Short mmCIF file of C-alpha atoms in Angstrom, two decimals:
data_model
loop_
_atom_site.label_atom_id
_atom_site.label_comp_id
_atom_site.label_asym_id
_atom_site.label_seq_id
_atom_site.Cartn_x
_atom_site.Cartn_y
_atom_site.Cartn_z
CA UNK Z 6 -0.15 -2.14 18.02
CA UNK Z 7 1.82 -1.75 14.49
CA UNK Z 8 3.52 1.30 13.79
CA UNK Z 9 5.75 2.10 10.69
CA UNK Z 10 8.83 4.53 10.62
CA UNK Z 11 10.27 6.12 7.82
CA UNK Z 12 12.53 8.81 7.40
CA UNK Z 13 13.84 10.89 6.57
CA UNK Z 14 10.53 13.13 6.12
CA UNK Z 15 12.26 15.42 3.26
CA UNK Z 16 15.37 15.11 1.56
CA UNK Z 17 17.31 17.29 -0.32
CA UNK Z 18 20.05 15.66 -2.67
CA UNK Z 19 21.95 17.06 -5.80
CA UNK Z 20 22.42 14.86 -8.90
CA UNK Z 21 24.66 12.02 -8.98
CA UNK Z 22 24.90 11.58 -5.33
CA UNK Z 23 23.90 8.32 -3.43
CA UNK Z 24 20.32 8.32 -1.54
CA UNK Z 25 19.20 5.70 1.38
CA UNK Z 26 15.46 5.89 2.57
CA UNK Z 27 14.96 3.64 5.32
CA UNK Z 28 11.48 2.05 6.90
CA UNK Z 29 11.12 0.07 9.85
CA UNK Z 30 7.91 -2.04 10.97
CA UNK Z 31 7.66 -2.59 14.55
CA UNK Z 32 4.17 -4.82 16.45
CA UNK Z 33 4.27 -7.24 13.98
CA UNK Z 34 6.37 -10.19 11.95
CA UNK Z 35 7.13 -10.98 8.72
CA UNK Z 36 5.10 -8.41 7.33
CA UNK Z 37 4.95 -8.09 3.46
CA UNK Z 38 6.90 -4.61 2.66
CA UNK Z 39 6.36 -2.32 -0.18
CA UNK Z 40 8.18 1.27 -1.41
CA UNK Z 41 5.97 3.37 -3.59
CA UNK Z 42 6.45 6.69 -5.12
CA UNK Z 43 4.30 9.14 -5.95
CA UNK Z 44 5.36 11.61 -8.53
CA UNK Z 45 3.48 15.75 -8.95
CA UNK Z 46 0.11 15.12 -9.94
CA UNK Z 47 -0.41 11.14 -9.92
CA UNK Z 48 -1.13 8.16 -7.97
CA UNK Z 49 0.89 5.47 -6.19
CA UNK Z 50 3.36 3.86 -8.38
CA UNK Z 51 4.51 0.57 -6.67
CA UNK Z 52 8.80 -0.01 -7.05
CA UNK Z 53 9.48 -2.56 -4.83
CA UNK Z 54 8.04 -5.45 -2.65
CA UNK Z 55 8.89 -7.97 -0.65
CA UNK Z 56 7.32 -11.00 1.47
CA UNK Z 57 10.61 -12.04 3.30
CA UNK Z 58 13.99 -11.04 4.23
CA UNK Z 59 16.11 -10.87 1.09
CA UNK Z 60 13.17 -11.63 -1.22
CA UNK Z 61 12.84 -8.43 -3.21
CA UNK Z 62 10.47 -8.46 -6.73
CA UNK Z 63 10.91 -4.86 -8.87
CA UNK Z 64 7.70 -3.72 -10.68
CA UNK Z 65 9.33 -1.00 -12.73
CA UNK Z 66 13.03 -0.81 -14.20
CA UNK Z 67 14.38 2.24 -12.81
CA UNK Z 68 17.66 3.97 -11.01
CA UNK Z 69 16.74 2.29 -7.47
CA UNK Z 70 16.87 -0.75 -5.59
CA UNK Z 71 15.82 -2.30 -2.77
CA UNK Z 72 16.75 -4.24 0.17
CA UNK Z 73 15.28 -6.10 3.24
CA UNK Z 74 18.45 -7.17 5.58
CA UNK Z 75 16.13 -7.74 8.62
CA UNK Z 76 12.24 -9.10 8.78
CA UNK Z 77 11.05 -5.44 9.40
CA UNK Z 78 13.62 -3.14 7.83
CA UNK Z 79 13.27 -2.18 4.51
CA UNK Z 80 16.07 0.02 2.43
CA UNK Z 81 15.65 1.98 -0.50
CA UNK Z 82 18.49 2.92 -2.64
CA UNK Z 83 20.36 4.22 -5.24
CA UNK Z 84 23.62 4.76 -6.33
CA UNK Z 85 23.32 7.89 -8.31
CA UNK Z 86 20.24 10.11 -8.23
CA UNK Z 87 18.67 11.43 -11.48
CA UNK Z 88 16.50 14.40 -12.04
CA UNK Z 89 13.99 12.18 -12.52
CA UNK Z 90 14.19 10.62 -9.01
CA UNK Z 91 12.03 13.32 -7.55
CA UNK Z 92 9.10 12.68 -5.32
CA UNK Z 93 7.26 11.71 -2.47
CA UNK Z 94 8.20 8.05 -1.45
CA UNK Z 95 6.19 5.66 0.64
CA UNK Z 96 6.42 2.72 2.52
CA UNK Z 97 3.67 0.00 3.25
CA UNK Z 98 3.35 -2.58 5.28
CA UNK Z 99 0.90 -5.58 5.38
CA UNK Z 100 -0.23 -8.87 6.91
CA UNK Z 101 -1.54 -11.05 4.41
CA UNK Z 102 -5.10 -10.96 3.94
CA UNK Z 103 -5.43 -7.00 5.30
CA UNK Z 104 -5.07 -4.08 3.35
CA UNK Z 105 -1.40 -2.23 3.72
CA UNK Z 106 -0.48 0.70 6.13
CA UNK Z 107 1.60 3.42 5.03
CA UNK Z 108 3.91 5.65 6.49
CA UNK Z 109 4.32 9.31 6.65
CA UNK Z 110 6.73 9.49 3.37
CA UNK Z 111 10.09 11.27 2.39
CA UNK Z 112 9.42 13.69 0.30
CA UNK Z 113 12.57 13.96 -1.85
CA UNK Z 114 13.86 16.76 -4.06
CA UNK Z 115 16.86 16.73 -6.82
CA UNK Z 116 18.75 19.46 -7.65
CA UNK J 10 -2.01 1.08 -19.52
CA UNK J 11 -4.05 2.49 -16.18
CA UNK J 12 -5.56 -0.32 -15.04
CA UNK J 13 -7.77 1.93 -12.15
CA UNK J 14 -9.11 4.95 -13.09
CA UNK J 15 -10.26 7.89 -11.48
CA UNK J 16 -11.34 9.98 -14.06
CA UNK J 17 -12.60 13.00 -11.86
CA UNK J 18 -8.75 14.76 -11.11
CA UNK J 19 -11.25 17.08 -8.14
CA UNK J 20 -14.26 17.33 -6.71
CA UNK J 21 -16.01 20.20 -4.61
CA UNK J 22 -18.96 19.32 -2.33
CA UNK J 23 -21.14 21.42 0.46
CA UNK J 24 -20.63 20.45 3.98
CA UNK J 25 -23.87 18.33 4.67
CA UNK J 26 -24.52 17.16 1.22
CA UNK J 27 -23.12 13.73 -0.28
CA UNK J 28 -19.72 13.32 -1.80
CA UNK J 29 -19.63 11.00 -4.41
CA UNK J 30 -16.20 9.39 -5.87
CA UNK J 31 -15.97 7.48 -8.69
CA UNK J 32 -13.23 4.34 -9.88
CA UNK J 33 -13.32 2.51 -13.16
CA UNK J 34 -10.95 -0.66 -13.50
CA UNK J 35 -9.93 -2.70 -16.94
CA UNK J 36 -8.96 -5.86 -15.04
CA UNK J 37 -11.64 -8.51 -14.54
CA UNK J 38 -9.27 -10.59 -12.28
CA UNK J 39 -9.37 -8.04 -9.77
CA UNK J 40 -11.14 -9.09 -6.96
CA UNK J 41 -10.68 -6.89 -4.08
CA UNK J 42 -10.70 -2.82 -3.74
CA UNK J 43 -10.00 -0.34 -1.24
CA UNK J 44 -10.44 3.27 -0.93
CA UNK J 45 -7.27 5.49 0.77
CA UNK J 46 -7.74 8.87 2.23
CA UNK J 47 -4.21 11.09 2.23
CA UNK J 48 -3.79 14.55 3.61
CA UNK J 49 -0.75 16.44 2.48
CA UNK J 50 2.61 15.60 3.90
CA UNK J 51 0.95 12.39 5.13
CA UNK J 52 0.93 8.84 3.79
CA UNK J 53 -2.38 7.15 2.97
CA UNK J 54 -4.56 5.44 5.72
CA UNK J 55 -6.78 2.89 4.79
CA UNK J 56 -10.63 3.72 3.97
CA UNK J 57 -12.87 0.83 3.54
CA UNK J 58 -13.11 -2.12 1.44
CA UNK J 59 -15.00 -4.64 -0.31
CA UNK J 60 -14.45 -8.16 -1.86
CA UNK J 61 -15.74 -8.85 -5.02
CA UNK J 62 -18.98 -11.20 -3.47
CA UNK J 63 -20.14 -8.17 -2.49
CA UNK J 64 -21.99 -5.17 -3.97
CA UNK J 65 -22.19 -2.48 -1.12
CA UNK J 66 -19.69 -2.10 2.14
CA UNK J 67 -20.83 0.42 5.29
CA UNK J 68 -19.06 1.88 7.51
CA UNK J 69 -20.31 4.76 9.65
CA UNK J 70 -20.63 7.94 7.06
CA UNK J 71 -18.99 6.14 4.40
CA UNK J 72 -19.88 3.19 1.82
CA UNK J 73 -18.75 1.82 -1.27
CA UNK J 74 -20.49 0.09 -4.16
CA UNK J 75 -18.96 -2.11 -6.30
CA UNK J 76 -20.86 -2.99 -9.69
CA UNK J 77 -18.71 -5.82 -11.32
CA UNK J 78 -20.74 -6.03 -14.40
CA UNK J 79 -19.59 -2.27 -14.97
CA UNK J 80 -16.52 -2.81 -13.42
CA UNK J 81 -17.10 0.77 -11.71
CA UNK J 82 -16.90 1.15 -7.97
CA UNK J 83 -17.81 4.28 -5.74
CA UNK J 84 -17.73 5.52 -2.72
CA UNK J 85 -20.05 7.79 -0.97
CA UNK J 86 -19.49 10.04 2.17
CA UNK J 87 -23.25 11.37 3.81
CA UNK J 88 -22.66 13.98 5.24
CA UNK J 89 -19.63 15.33 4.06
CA UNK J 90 -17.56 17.28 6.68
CA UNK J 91 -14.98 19.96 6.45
CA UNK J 92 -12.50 16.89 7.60
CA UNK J 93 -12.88 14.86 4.33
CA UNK J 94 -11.08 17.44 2.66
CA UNK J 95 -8.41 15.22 1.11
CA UNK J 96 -7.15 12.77 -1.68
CA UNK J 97 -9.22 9.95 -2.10
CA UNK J 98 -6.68 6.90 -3.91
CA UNK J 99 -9.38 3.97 -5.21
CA UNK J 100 -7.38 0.42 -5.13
CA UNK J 101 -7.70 -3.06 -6.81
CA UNK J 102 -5.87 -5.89 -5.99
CA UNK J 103 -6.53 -9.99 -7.51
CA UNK J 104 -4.59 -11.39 -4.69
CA UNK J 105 -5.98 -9.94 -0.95
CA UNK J 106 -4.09 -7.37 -0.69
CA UNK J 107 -0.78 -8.10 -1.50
CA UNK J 108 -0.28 -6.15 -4.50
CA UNK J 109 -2.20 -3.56 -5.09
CA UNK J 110 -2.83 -1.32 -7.84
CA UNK J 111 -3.76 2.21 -7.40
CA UNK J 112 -5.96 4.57 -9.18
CA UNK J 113 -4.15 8.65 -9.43
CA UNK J 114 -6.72 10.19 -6.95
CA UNK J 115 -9.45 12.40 -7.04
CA UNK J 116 -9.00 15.65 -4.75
CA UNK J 117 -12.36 16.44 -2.77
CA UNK J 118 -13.03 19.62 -0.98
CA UNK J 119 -15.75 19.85 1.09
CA UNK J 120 -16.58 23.69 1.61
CA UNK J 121 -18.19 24.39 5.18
#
């Protein structure tokens, strides 16, 4: 069966320091990947998708990037962490056709 | 622009009795929506769905109706349980799936 990793489950980073949330797929290939965010109070905001290794489309301009250096890794990143960056971050996984299976989240805080 | 709304931010509901959740959409091209259930500290796990040819999706204690002409979908959970006690995210999506747009939740309670 599929499972999806992520980790880690809470992170706590000041301001202007580098972040790297990683997600792993395992039971299935060349899944289409997605990192979401969901900030206090609201729904899923999608950031980043991707259907293959090194494809990556952005939905919203922001502070963070993504990457996808194997078929069921997916990195997400940023150089220097804003206030702003606060919040609980998912990722998804899905076979096309099916809906998408999340993992457990990081919940990250900025201080 | 929300393009799936969930107008309803919470909902309470007596164990037994039907919970009902609402979703409004603005985009006519979508053509597929989910329901997630998330408990805290936990990432969403799929629901049930529907396709657009369809009007009304079982499954078990929980079904979801889908009126296009409205663009308004719900779902309904008979009989509620203390368990449902979560956030419900509604979902639309024009391609199967692959990107989909979610609606900001609706917390329901069900009090035993």
């Amino acid at each position: 069966s599929q499972t999806i990793h992520q980790w880690p489950a809470t992170l706590v980073q000041p301001v202007g320091s580098p972040l790297s949330l990683e997600c792993t797929v395992e039971g299935t290939s060349n899944p289409n990947l997605y990192w979401y965010r969901q900030a206090a109070g609201r729904g899923l905001q999608l950031l980043f998708y991707s259907v293959g290794i090194g494809q990556i489309s952005s939905e919203v301009p922001q502070n963070l990037s993504a990457s996808r250096p194997q078929d069921r890794q997916f990195i997400l990143s940023s150089k220097k962490l804003l206030l702003s960056d606060s919040g609980f971050y998912l990722c998804a996984w899905s076979i096309r056709g099916q809906p998408q299976h999340f993992g457990d989240g990081t919940r990250l805080s900025i201080l | 622009d929300q393009q799936v709304k969930q107008n309803s931010p919470s909902l309470s509901v007596q164990e037994g009795r039907i919970s009902i959740l609402n979703c409004d959409y603005t985009n006519s091209m979508f053509d597929y929506f989910l329901w997630y259930k998330k408990y805290p500290a936990e990432g969403p796990t799929f629901l049930i769905s529907i396709s657009s040819i369809k009007d009304k999706n079982e499954d078990g204690r929980f079904t979801v109706f889908l009126n296009k002409s409205a663009k308004h979908l719900s779902l309904h959970i008979v009989p509620s349980q203390p368990g449902d006690s979560a956030v419900y995210f509604c979902a639309a999506s024009t391609t199967s799936y692959d990107k989909v747009i979610f609606g900001p939740g609706t917390s329901l309670s069900v009090i035993p």
